[in-house]
CSV table of C-alpha atoms in Angstrom, one decimal:
chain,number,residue,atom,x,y,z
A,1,UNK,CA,27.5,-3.1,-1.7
A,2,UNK,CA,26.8,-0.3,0.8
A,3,UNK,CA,23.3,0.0,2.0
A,4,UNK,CA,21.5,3.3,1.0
A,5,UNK,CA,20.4,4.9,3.5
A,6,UNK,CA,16.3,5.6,3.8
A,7,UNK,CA,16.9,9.4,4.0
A,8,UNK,CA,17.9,9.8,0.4
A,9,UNK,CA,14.5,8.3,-0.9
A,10,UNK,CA,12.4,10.7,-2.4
A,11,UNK,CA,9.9,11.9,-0.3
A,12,UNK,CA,11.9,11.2,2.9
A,13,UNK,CA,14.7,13.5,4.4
A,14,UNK,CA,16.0,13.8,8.1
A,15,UNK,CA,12.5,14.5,9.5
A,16,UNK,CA,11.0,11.2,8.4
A,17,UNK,CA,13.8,9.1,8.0
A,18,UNK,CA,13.8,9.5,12.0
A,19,UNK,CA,9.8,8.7,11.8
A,20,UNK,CA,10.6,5.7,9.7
A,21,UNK,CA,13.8,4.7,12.0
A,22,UNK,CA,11.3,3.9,14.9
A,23,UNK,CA,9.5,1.5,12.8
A,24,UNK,CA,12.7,-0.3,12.2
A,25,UNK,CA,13.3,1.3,8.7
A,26,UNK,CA,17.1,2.9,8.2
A,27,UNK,CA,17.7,1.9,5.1
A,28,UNK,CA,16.5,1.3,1.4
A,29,UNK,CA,16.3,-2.2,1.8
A,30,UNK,CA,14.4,-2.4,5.1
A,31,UNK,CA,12.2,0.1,2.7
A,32,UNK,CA,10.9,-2.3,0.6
A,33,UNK,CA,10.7,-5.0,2.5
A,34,UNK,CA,8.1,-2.9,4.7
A,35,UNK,CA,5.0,-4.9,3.7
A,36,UNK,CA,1.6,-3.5,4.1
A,37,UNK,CA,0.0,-5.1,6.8
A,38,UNK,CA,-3.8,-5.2,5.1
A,39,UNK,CA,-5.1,-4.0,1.3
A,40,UNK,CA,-8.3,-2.4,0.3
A,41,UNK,CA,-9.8,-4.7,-2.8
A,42,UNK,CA,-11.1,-2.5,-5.5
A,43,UNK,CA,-12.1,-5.2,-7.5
A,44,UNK,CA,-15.6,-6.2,-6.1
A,45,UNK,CA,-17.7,-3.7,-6.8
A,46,UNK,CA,-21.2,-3.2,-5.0
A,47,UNK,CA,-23.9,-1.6,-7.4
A,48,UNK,CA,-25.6,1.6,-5.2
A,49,UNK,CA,-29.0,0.3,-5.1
A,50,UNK,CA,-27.6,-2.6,-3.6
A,51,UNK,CA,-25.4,-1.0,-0.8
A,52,UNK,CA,-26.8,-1.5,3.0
A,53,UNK,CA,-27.0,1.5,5.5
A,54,UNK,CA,-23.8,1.0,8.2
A,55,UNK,CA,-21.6,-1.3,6.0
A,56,UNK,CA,-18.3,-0.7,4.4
A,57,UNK,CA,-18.2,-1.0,0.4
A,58,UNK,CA,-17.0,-0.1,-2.9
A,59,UNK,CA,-19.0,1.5,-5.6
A,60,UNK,CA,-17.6,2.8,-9.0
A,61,UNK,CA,-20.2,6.1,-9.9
A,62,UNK,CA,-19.7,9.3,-12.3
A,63,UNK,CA,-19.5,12.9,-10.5
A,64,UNK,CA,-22.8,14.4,-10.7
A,65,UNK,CA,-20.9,18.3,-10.0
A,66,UNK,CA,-18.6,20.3,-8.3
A,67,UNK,CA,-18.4,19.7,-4.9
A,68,UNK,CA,-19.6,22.3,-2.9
A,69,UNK,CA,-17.8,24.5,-0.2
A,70,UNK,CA,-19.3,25.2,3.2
A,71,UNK,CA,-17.5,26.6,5.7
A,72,UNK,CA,-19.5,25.1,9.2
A,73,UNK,CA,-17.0,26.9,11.2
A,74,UNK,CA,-13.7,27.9,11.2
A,75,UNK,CA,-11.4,25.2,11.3
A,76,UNK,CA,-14.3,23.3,9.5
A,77,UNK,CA,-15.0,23.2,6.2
A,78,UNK,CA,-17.2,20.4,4.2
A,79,UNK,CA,-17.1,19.7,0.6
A,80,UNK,CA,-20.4,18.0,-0.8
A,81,UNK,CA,-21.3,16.5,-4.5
A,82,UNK,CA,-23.4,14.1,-5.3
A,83,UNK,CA,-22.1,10.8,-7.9
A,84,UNK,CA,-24.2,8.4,-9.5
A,85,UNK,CA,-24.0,5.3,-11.3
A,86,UNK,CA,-26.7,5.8,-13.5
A,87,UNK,CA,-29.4,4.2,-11.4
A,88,UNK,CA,-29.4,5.5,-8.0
A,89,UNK,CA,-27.0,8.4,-6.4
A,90,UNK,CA,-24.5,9.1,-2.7
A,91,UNK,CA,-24.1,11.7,-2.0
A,92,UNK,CA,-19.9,12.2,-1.0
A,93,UNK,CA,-18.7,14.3,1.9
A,94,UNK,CA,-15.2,15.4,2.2
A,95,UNK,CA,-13.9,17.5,5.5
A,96,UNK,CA,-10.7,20.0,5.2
A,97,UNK,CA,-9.8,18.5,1.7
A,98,UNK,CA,-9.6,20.4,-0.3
A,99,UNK,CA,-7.3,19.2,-2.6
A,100,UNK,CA,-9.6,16.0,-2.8
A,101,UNK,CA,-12.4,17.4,-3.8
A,102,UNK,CA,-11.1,20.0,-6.3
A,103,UNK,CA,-9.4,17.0,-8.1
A,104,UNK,CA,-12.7,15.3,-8.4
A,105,UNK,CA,-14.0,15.9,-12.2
A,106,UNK,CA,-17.5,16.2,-12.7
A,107,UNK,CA,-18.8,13.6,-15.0
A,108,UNK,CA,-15.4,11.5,-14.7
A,109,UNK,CA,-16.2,7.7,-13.3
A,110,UNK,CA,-14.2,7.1,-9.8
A,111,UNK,CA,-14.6,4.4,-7.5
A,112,UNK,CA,-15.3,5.0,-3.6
A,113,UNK,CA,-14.1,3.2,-0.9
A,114,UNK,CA,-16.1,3.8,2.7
A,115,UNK,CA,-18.5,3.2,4.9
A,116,UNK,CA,-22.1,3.9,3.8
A,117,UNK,CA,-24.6,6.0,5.9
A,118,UNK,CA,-28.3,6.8,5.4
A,119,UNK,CA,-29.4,10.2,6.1
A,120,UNK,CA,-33.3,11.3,5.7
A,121,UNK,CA,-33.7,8.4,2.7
A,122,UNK,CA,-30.4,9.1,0.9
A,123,UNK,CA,-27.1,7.1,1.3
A,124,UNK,CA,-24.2,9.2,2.0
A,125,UNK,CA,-20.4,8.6,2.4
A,126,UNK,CA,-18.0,10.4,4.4
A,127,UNK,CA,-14.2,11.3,3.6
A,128,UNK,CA,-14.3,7.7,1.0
A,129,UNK,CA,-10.9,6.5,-0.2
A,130,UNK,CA,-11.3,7.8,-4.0
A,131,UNK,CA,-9.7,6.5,-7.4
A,132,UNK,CA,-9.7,6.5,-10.7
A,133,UNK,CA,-12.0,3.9,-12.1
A,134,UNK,CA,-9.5,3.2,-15.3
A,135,UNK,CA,-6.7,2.6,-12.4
A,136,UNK,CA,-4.8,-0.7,-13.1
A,137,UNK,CA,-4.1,-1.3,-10.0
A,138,UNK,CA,-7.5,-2.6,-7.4
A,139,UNK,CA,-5.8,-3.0,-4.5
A,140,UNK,CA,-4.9,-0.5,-2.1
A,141,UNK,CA,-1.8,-1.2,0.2
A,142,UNK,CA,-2.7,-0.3,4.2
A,143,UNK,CA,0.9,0.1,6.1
A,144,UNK,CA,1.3,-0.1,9.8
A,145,UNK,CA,1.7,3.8,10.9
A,146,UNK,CA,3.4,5.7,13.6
A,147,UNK,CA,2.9,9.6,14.7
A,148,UNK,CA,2.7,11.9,11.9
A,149,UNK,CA,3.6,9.3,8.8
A,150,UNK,CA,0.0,7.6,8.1
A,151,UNK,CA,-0.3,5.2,5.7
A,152,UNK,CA,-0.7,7.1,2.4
A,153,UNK,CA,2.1,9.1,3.0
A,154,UNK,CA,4.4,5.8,3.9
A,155,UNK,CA,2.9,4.5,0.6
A,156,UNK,CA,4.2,7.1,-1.8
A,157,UNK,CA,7.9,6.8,-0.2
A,158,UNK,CA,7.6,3.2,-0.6
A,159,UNK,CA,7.0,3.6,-4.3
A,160,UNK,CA,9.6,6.2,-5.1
A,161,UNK,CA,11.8,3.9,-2.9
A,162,UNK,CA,10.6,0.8,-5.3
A,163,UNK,CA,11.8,2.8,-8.2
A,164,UNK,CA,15.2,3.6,-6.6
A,165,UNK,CA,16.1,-0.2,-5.7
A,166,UNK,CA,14.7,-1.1,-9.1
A,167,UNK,CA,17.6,1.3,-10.5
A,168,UNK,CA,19.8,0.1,-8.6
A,169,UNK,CA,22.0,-3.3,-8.9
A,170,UNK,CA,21.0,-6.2,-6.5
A,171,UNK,CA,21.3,-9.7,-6.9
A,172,UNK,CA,18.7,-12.1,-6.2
A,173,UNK,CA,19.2,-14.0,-3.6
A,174,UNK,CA,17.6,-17.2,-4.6
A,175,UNK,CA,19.3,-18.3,-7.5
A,176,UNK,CA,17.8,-19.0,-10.7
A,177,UNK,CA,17.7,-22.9,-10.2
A,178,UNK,CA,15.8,-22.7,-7.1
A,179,UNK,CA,13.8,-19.8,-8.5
A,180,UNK,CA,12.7,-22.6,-11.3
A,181,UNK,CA,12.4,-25.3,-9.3
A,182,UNK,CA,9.7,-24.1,-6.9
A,183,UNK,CA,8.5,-21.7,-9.6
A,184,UNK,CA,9.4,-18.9,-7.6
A,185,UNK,CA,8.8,-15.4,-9.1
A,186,UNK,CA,11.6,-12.9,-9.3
A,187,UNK,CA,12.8,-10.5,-6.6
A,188,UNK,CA,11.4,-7.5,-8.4
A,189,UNK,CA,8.1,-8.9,-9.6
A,190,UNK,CA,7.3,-10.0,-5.7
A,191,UNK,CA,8.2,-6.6,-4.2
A,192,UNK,CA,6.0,-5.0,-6.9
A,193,UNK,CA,3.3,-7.0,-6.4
A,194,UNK,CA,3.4,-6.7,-2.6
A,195,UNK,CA,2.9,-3.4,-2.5
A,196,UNK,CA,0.7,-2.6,-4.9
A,197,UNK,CA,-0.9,-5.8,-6.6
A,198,UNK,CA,-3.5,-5.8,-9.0
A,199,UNK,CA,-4.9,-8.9,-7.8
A,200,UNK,CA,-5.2,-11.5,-5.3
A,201,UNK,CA,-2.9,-14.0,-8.2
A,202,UNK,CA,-0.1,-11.5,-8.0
A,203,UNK,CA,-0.5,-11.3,-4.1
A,204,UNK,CA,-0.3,-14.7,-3.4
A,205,UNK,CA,2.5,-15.0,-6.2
A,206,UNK,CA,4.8,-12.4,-4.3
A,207,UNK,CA,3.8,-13.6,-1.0
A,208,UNK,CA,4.9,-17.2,-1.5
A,209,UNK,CA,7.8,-15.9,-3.1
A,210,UNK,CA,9.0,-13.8,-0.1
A,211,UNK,CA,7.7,-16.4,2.4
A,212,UNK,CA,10.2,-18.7,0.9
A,213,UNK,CA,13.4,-16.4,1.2
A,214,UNK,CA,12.5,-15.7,4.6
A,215,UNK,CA,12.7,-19.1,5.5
A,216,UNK,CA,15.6,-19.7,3.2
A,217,UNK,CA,17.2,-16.9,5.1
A,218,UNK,CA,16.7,-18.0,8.3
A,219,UNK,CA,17.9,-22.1,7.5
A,220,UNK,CA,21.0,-20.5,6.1
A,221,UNK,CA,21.6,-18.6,9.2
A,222,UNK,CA,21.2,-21.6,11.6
A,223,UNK,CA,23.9,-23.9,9.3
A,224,UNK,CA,26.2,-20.8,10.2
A,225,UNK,CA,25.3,-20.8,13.3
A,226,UNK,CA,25.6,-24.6,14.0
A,227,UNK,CA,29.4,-24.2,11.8
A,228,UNK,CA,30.4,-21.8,14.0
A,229,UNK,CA,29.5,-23.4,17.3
A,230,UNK,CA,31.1,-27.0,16.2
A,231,UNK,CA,34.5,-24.8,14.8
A,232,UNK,CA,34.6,-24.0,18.6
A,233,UNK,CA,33.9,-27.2,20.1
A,234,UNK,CA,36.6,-28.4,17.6
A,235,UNK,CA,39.1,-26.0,19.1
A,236,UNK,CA,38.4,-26.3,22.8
A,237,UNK,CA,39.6,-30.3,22.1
């Protein structure tokens, strides 16, 4: 079966499939098998009254309002709103987002990933990784970047590239006996839960899973390697 080219992933085109070609990503395949190379866990959340000045945390708290617009200068402009968790507040600071911070909904629970400040007796948080706080999914994938493709851009052409090599038809390559034997999950299930697991069971599951082709990949290429080498010997005599 002919390997799809990266370029024709959603998201992608000629522009970044030479981006992605530099981290050795041409084609569909090398795609998603482009693993993130850290997560952000979600799942252990850090009440606000608990949360120390200078640290990096989570927190899950409701919008208090709108954020609001101030334009420090031009080229500069800060968007500030205040969440809350019922008990005590942060106040959030976003810079040049504005996207971000007209997507935040006041009164809608979220949960905020960043590093925690103290300024004049209040905690505040600067530019936080923000998501929904009914999302299934607690872990966030962190991929290794290069020059104008960050890591949240390279995540959302992984996933559209995920649902492409879902669609299409590829075999596993461990067959189903082995697959049983070591209860191995499926191809499918570990790439999913690579990129974007919902916890550290379905981590480890697809980890162990691809840790094992890898090295069943790499023992099938040495017997080749070791046939080919003695069906030379063989003829030289």
């Amino acid at each position: 079966m002919k390997e799809t080219s990266v370029q024709y992933v959603k998201g992608v085109g000629e522009k970044r499939a030479a981006l992605l070609s530099k981290m050795g990503i041409h084609t569909l395949r090398d795609l998603v098998h482009f693993y993130p190379r850290a997560y952000l866990d979600f799942s252990v959340l850090t009440p606000i009254v608990q949360l120390m000045p200078d640290t990096v945390c989570c927190f899950s708290a409701i919008v208090g309002y709108p954020p609001v617009k101030n334009e420090i200068r031009r080229g500069m402009t800060i968007y500030k709103t205040t969440v809350t968790d019922g008990v005590a507040g942060v106040n959030i600071i976003i810079f040049n987002n504005v996207y971000l911070a007209e997507a935040l909904e006041t009164g809608k629970e979220y949960i905020f990933y960043g590093k925690v400040t103290a300024n004049r007796g209040s905690f505040e948080m600067t530019n936080p990784i923000i998501v929904d706080a009914d999302t299934e999914c607690t872990m966030r994938p962190i991929y290794p970047q290069t020059a104008n493709l960050n890591s949240r851009a390279i995540e959302k052409i992984v996933q559209n590239g995920l649902k492409l090599y879902s669609e299409e038809s590829h075999e596993d390559i461990i067959p189903d006996i082995i697959r049983q034997t070591y209860k191995l999950c499926h191809e499918q299930y570990a790439l999913k839960n690579i990129h974007s697991p919902k916890n550290t069971v379905e981590l480890e599951n697809a980890r162990r899973r691809l840790i094992f082709e890898e090295l069943l990949t790499l023992q099938s290429g040495m017997r080749m390697l070791k046939g080919r080498d003695r069906g030379k010997t063989e003829l030289t005599i």
